[in-house]
Tab-separated table of C-alpha atoms and ligand atoms in Angstrom:
chain	number	residue	atom	x	y	z
A	2	UNK	CA	72.999	52.775	157.379
A	3	UNK	CA	71.468	49.325	157.752
A	4	UNK	CA	67.816	48.847	158.692
A	5	UNK	CA	66.631	47.451	162.026
A	6	UNK	CA	65.649	44.217	160.222
A	7	UNK	CA	69.178	43.789	158.833
A	8	UNK	CA	70.728	44.343	162.256
A	9	UNK	CA	68.332	41.791	163.778
A	10	UNK	CA	69.136	39.291	161.036
A	11	UNK	CA	72.865	39.512	161.735
A	12	UNK	CA	72.411	39.442	165.534
A	13	UNK	CA	70.312	36.244	165.195
A	14	UNK	CA	72.898	34.649	162.907
A	15	UNK	CA	75.601	35.367	165.517
A	16	UNK	CA	73.496	33.877	168.320
A	17	UNK	CA	72.679	30.805	166.239
A	18	UNK	CA	76.235	30.150	165.073
A	19	UNK	CA	78.531	27.657	166.794
A	20	UNK	CA	81.721	29.402	165.714
A	21	UNK	CA	81.991	32.953	164.416
A	22	UNK	CA	85.220	34.344	162.966
A	23	UNK	CA	85.855	37.917	161.815
A	24	UNK	CA	88.102	39.041	158.971
A	25	UNK	CA	88.890	42.735	159.330
A	26	UNK	CA	90.479	45.218	156.935
A	27	UNK	CA	91.471	48.848	156.752
A	28	UNK	CA	87.819	50.039	156.823
A	29	UNK	CA	87.608	48.816	160.424
A	30	UNK	CA	90.022	51.581	161.506
A	31	UNK	CA	88.667	54.408	159.335
A	32	UNK	CA	86.561	55.653	162.258
A	33	UNK	CA	89.783	55.745	164.327
A	34	UNK	CA	91.203	58.256	161.851
A	35	UNK	CA	93.414	55.856	159.862
A	36	UNK	CA	92.782	56.103	156.134
A	37	UNK	CA	92.151	52.913	154.148
A	38	UNK	CA	94.083	52.212	150.951
A	39	UNK	CA	91.234	52.630	148.561
A	40	UNK	CA	89.147	55.256	150.335
A	41	UNK	CA	89.348	59.000	149.761
A	42	UNK	CA	91.781	61.223	151.621
A	43	UNK	CA	94.682	60.301	153.832
A	44	UNK	CA	98.125	59.033	153.108
A	45	UNK	CA	97.324	56.925	150.103
A	46	UNK	CA	96.568	59.817	147.827
A	47	UNK	CA	100.237	60.719	148.242
A	48	UNK	CA	101.798	57.269	148.325
A	49	UNK	CA	100.947	54.302	146.152
A	50	UNK	CA	101.093	51.509	148.771
A	51	UNK	CA	102.117	48.842	146.266
A	52	UNK	CA	105.146	50.946	145.338
A	53	UNK	CA	106.148	52.586	148.636
A	54	UNK	CA	105.171	49.499	150.639
A	55	UNK	CA	107.019	47.013	148.439
A	56	UNK	CA	109.881	45.038	149.961
A	57	UNK	CA	112.135	45.990	147.031
A	58	UNK	CA	111.588	49.681	147.786
A	59	UNK	CA	112.402	49.117	151.459
A	60	UNK	CA	115.620	47.304	150.557
A	61	UNK	CA	116.906	49.491	147.727
A	62	UNK	CA	115.256	52.903	148.297
A	63	UNK	CA	114.781	52.916	152.071
A	64	UNK	CA	114.378	56.742	152.193
A	65	UNK	CA	111.313	56.411	149.995
A	66	UNK	CA	109.735	53.559	151.993
A	67	UNK	CA	110.417	55.242	155.334
A	68	UNK	CA	108.883	58.494	154.152
A	69	UNK	CA	105.550	56.668	154.033
A	70	UNK	CA	106.249	54.550	157.117
A	71	UNK	CA	107.070	57.606	159.204
A	72	UNK	CA	103.647	59.069	158.418
A	73	UNK	CA	101.909	55.745	159.074
A	74	UNK	CA	103.620	55.527	162.462
A	75	UNK	CA	102.468	59.025	163.319
A	76	UNK	CA	98.876	58.216	162.344
A	77	UNK	CA	98.812	54.904	164.211
A	78	UNK	CA	100.395	56.325	167.373
A	79	UNK	CA	97.579	58.861	167.635
A	80	UNK	CA	94.764	56.399	166.922
A	81	UNK	CA	92.460	54.802	169.488
A	82	UNK	CA	90.083	51.848	169.057
A	83	UNK	CA	86.632	52.894	167.809
A	84	UNK	CA	83.193	51.501	168.694
A	85	UNK	CA	83.629	48.708	166.161
A	86	UNK	CA	86.810	47.422	167.833
A	87	UNK	CA	85.118	47.649	171.241
A	88	UNK	CA	82.062	45.738	169.988
A	89	UNK	CA	84.275	42.880	168.731
A	90	UNK	CA	86.046	42.751	172.116
A	91	UNK	CA	82.641	42.510	173.796
A	92	UNK	CA	81.641	39.696	171.451
A	93	UNK	CA	84.768	37.732	172.346
A	94	UNK	CA	84.091	38.278	176.053
A	95	UNK	CA	80.534	37.011	175.617
A	96	UNK	CA	81.892	33.850	173.970
A	97	UNK	CA	80.415	34.854	170.623
A	98	UNK	CA	83.618	35.380	168.627
A	99	UNK	CA	86.284	32.725	168.174
A	100	UNK	CA	88.957	34.898	166.568
A	101	UNK	CA	89.758	37.875	164.380
A	102	UNK	CA	91.895	37.475	161.284
A	103	UNK	CA	93.070	41.027	160.681
A	104	UNK	CA	94.825	42.560	157.708
A	105	UNK	CA	95.418	45.707	159.748
A	106	UNK	CA	98.841	46.596	161.071
A	107	UNK	CA	97.684	49.168	163.632
A	108	UNK	CA	97.342	46.884	166.687
A	109	UNK	CA	93.945	48.400	167.585
A	110	UNK	CA	92.201	45.032	168.116
A	111	UNK	CA	94.766	44.314	170.858
A	112	UNK	CA	94.237	47.699	172.473
A	113	UNK	CA	90.456	47.124	172.410
A	114	UNK	CA	90.953	43.915	174.410
A	115	UNK	CA	90.539	41.051	171.942
A	116	UNK	CA	92.863	38.131	172.669
A	117	UNK	CA	92.375	35.741	169.760
A	118	UNK	CA	93.893	37.824	166.976
A	119	UNK	CA	95.684	36.548	163.892
A	120	UNK	CA	97.742	39.386	162.453
A	121	UNK	CA	97.841	38.305	158.846
A	122	UNK	CA	100.079	41.201	157.781
A	123	UNK	CA	102.047	41.590	161.023
A	124	UNK	CA	102.039	45.031	162.663
A	125	UNK	CA	103.879	48.322	162.765
A	126	UNK	CA	104.335	48.332	166.527
A	127	UNK	CA	107.766	46.743	166.448
A	128	UNK	CA	110.738	46.661	164.097
A	129	UNK	CA	113.088	43.788	163.375
A	130	UNK	CA	116.726	43.862	162.231
A	131	UNK	CA	117.104	42.484	158.704
A	132	UNK	CA	120.604	41.187	159.573
A	133	UNK	CA	120.435	39.725	163.096
A	134	UNK	CA	116.687	39.461	163.813
A	135	UNK	CA	116.822	41.669	166.935
A	136	UNK	CA	113.347	43.115	167.627
A	137	UNK	CA	112.411	46.320	169.468
A	138	UNK	CA	109.278	48.484	169.866
A	139	UNK	CA	108.943	50.983	167.011
A	140	UNK	CA	108.682	53.946	169.323
A	141	UNK	CA	112.202	53.233	170.607
A	142	UNK	CA	113.881	53.737	167.228
A	143	UNK	CA	115.071	57.063	165.968
A	144	UNK	CA	113.854	58.087	162.549
A	145	UNK	CA	116.377	60.926	162.279
A	146	UNK	CA	118.592	58.784	160.074
A	147	UNK	CA	117.057	56.583	157.366
A	148	UNK	CA	117.173	53.608	157.315
A	149	UNK	CA	117.065	53.304	161.088
A	150	UNK	CA	119.846	51.055	162.401
A	151	UNK	CA	119.795	48.055	164.729
A	152	UNK	CA	121.143	48.944	168.185
A	153	UNK	CA	123.002	45.607	168.342
A	154	UNK	CA	124.646	45.135	164.937
A	155	UNK	CA	123.960	48.407	163.085
A	156	UNK	CA	122.076	46.474	160.372
A	157	UNK	CA	119.000	48.058	158.724
A	158	UNK	CA	115.692	47.475	160.514
A	159	UNK	CA	112.312	46.766	159.009
A	160	UNK	CA	108.801	47.101	160.483
A	161	UNK	CA	107.331	43.803	161.659
A	162	UNK	CA	104.694	44.098	158.951
A	163	UNK	CA	104.347	42.087	155.761
A	164	UNK	CA	105.325	44.175	152.734
A	165	UNK	CA	104.053	43.747	149.201
A	166	UNK	CA	106.259	41.080	147.629
A	167	UNK	CA	106.707	39.233	150.935
A	168	UNK	CA	105.129	35.962	152.026
A	169	UNK	CA	102.542	35.741	154.806
A	170	UNK	CA	104.118	34.244	157.966
A	171	UNK	CA	103.381	30.505	157.963
A	172	UNK	CA	101.944	30.539	161.477
A	173	UNK	CA	99.375	33.241	160.618
A	174	UNK	CA	98.466	31.539	157.359
A	175	UNK	CA	97.953	28.137	159.033
A	176	UNK	CA	95.845	29.568	161.849
A	177	UNK	CA	93.734	31.744	159.523
A	178	UNK	CA	93.147	28.805	157.220
A	179	UNK	CA	92.064	26.631	160.161
A	180	UNK	CA	89.715	29.281	161.552
A	181	UNK	CA	88.182	29.835	158.108
A	182	UNK	CA	87.631	26.120	157.509
A	183	UNK	CA	86.047	25.472	160.886
A	184	UNK	CA	83.730	28.463	161.382
A	185	UNK	CA	80.060	28.425	160.469
A	186	UNK	CA	79.773	32.242	160.304
A	187	UNK	CA	82.376	34.652	158.962
A	188	UNK	CA	82.017	38.412	159.371
A	189	UNK	CA	83.974	40.252	156.692
A	190	UNK	CA	84.442	43.763	158.038
A	191	UNK	CA	85.827	46.810	156.215
A	192	UNK	CA	87.825	45.033	153.557
A	193	UNK	CA	87.634	45.399	149.809
A	194	UNK	CA	88.821	41.764	149.616
A	195	UNK	CA	91.273	42.293	146.785
A	196	UNK	CA	94.573	41.723	148.639
A	197	UNK	CA	95.525	38.036	148.375
A	198	UNK	CA	95.803	35.617	150.098
A	199	UNK	CA	93.713	37.332	152.821
A	200	UNK	CA	90.846	37.593	150.353
A	201	UNK	CA	90.707	33.803	150.012
A	202	UNK	CA	89.592	33.381	153.651
A	203	UNK	CA	85.899	34.169	152.956
A	204	UNK	CA	86.062	31.797	149.970
A	205	UNK	CA	87.535	29.056	152.165
A	206	UNK	CA	84.827	29.633	154.796
A	207	UNK	CA	82.096	29.588	152.175
A	208	UNK	CA	83.539	26.440	150.585
A	209	UNK	CA	83.431	24.719	153.972
A	210	UNK	CA	79.751	25.578	154.363
A	211	UNK	CA	79.891	28.757	156.475
A	212	UNK	CA	77.597	31.744	156.081
A	213	UNK	CA	79.572	34.845	155.022
A	214	UNK	CA	78.293	38.309	155.972
A	215	UNK	CA	79.907	41.602	155.002
A	216	UNK	CA	79.845	44.801	157.045
A	217	UNK	CA	80.827	47.639	154.746
A	218	UNK	CA	79.336	50.939	153.509
A	219	UNK	CA	80.035	49.788	149.928
A	220	UNK	CA	79.779	46.614	147.907
A	221	UNK	CA	82.985	44.635	147.302
A	222	UNK	CA	84.245	41.880	145.019
A	223	UNK	CA	82.590	39.394	147.402
A	224	UNK	CA	79.121	40.934	147.349
A	225	UNK	CA	76.564	38.730	145.666
A	226	UNK	CA	79.277	36.204	144.803
A	227	UNK	CA	80.796	34.905	148.027
A	228	UNK	CA	78.882	36.740	150.750
A	229	UNK	CA	75.347	35.719	151.693
A	230	UNK	CA	74.418	39.318	152.463
A	231	UNK	CA	75.927	42.702	153.258
A	232	UNK	CA	75.006	44.965	156.173
A	233	UNK	CA	75.735	48.442	154.942
A	234	UNK	CA	77.289	51.142	157.074
A	235	UNK	CA	80.428	52.146	158.955
A	236	UNK	CA	81.594	49.198	161.081
A	237	UNK	CA	81.613	51.248	164.306
A	238	UNK	CA	77.907	52.005	163.973
A	239	UNK	CA	76.836	48.633	162.597
A	240	UNK	CA	78.750	46.520	165.136
A	241	UNK	CA	77.519	48.606	168.079
A	242	UNK	CA	73.930	48.160	166.924
A	243	UNK	CA	74.480	44.432	166.339
A	244	UNK	CA	75.996	43.820	169.792
A	245	UNK	CA	73.149	45.767	171.439
A	246	UNK	CA	70.646	43.653	169.511
A	247	UNK	CA	72.453	40.439	170.523
A	248	UNK	CA	72.127	41.439	174.189
A	249	UNK	CA	68.453	42.313	173.735
A	250	UNK	CA	67.689	38.978	172.020
A	251	UNK	CA	69.581	37.066	174.726
A	252	UNK	CA	67.562	38.773	177.465
A	253	UNK	CA	64.306	37.992	175.633
A	254	UNK	CA	65.296	34.342	175.353
A	255	UNK	CA	66.124	34.153	179.070
A	256	UNK	CA	63.080	36.099	180.250
B	315	LIG	P1	91.036	48.615	151.450
B	315	LIG	O1	91.563	49.978	151.634
B	315	LIG	O2	91.292	47.916	150.169
B	315	LIG	O3	89.436	48.633	151.610
B	315	LIG	C1	88.803	49.293	152.657
B	315	LIG	C2	87.351	48.849	152.701
B	315	LIG	O4	86.769	49.434	153.846
B	315	LIG	C3	86.506	49.278	151.499
B	315	LIG	O5	85.744	48.179	151.053
B	315	LIG	C4	85.601	50.373	152.073
B	315	LIG	O6	84.334	50.402	151.458
B	315	LIG	C5	85.501	49.955	153.518
B	315	LIG	N1	85.207	51.027	154.479
B	315	LIG	C6	85.452	52.354	154.402
B	315	LIG	N2	85.049	52.978	155.517
B	315	LIG	C7	84.537	52.021	156.322
B	315	LIG	C8	83.966	52.036	157.618
B	315	LIG	N3	83.836	53.160	158.342
B	315	LIG	N4	83.545	50.850	158.135
B	315	LIG	C9	83.669	49.698	157.435
B	315	LIG	N5	84.198	49.624	156.218
B	315	LIG	C10	84.639	50.778	155.669
B	315	LIG	O7	91.534	47.781	152.679
B	315	LIG	P2	91.868	46.229	152.848
B	315	LIG	O8	90.866	45.422	152.120
B	315	LIG	O9	92.067	46.017	154.286
B	315	LIG	O10	93.226	45.959	152.072
B	315	LIG	C11	94.296	46.802	152.030
B	315	LIG	C12	95.533	46.499	152.821
B	315	LIG	O11	95.657	47.681	153.549
B	315	LIG	C13	95.577	45.464	153.879
B	315	LIG	O12	96.556	44.569	153.528
B	315	LIG	C14	96.058	46.194	155.161
B	315	LIG	O13	97.221	45.555	155.664
B	315	LIG	C15	96.463	47.548	154.700
B	315	LIG	N6	96.127	48.749	155.500
B	315	LIG	C16	96.003	48.693	156.850
B	315	LIG	C17	95.641	49.819	157.565
B	315	LIG	C18	95.534	49.702	159.071
B	315	LIG	O14	96.260	48.947	159.683
B	315	LIG	N7	94.602	50.422	159.694
B	315	LIG	C19	95.378	51.018	156.918
B	315	LIG	C20	95.514	51.054	155.520
B	315	LIG	C21	95.878	49.903	154.823
B	316	LIG	ZN1	120.874	43.649	164.140
């Protein structure tokens, strides 16, 4: 876990920044019980995400894709925001966080109370008909028959998430690009930064002159190359400590 000095350094950077943006990845939700792709344990030891989560698999071997999706749904439905999600919601409420660009599909930033969220890879909370575009909440579909069918036209439905082999929705890409170009501090939380184009956001921020700080128990492809420094530890613990330090420093400044 990070030292007191590292927590203070990050808290000061947040207080001194004019616009802070967060980029979150699967590591953010590990403390909520959702396994990341590259970590140990969980779903991904059984399913290779790039195979089971590929759009071609969903189209041509839907039973295979839905086998994984069914388990993801189960995991996500049980999960609750952790201290890291709550800390980011507090930061937004304090006016210290402009937006979160998230690669996660679990909707936990919404549940925690953040409002400015760019869901770069969509989410698993709703499904959309591949034929007519009709959209309904995921929990309303029956998974007894695979692929699940649209209630309106009987076409096959697909989760509202971006699959491997699919493009990022233009709206999310444009917003994320704008936020990355205009921030002066980017917090890169719980992402191994290898899935593109999400992984370009810290590079864009850096290129535009922002400071880039990672929060992660382990080093990533960005460490020592793109990021200015890394605060090591689980994001729930680190972000709680950072937000507490921000409050303490603010009080000191006022008093
Ligand atoms: P990843 O699995 O490649 O990397 C996870 C990162 O989180 C690693 O760097 C790891 O060191 C770090 N980590 C592990 N535990 C942590 C903790 N407690 N706190 C902070 N960091 C921790 O994940 P990725 O970079 O987000 O990329 C994979 C893709 O996985 C994304 O596109 C995302 O859509 C998808 N995904 C999402 C979920 C979810 O919605 N919760 C879960 C699994 C995968
Ligand atoms: Zn339909």
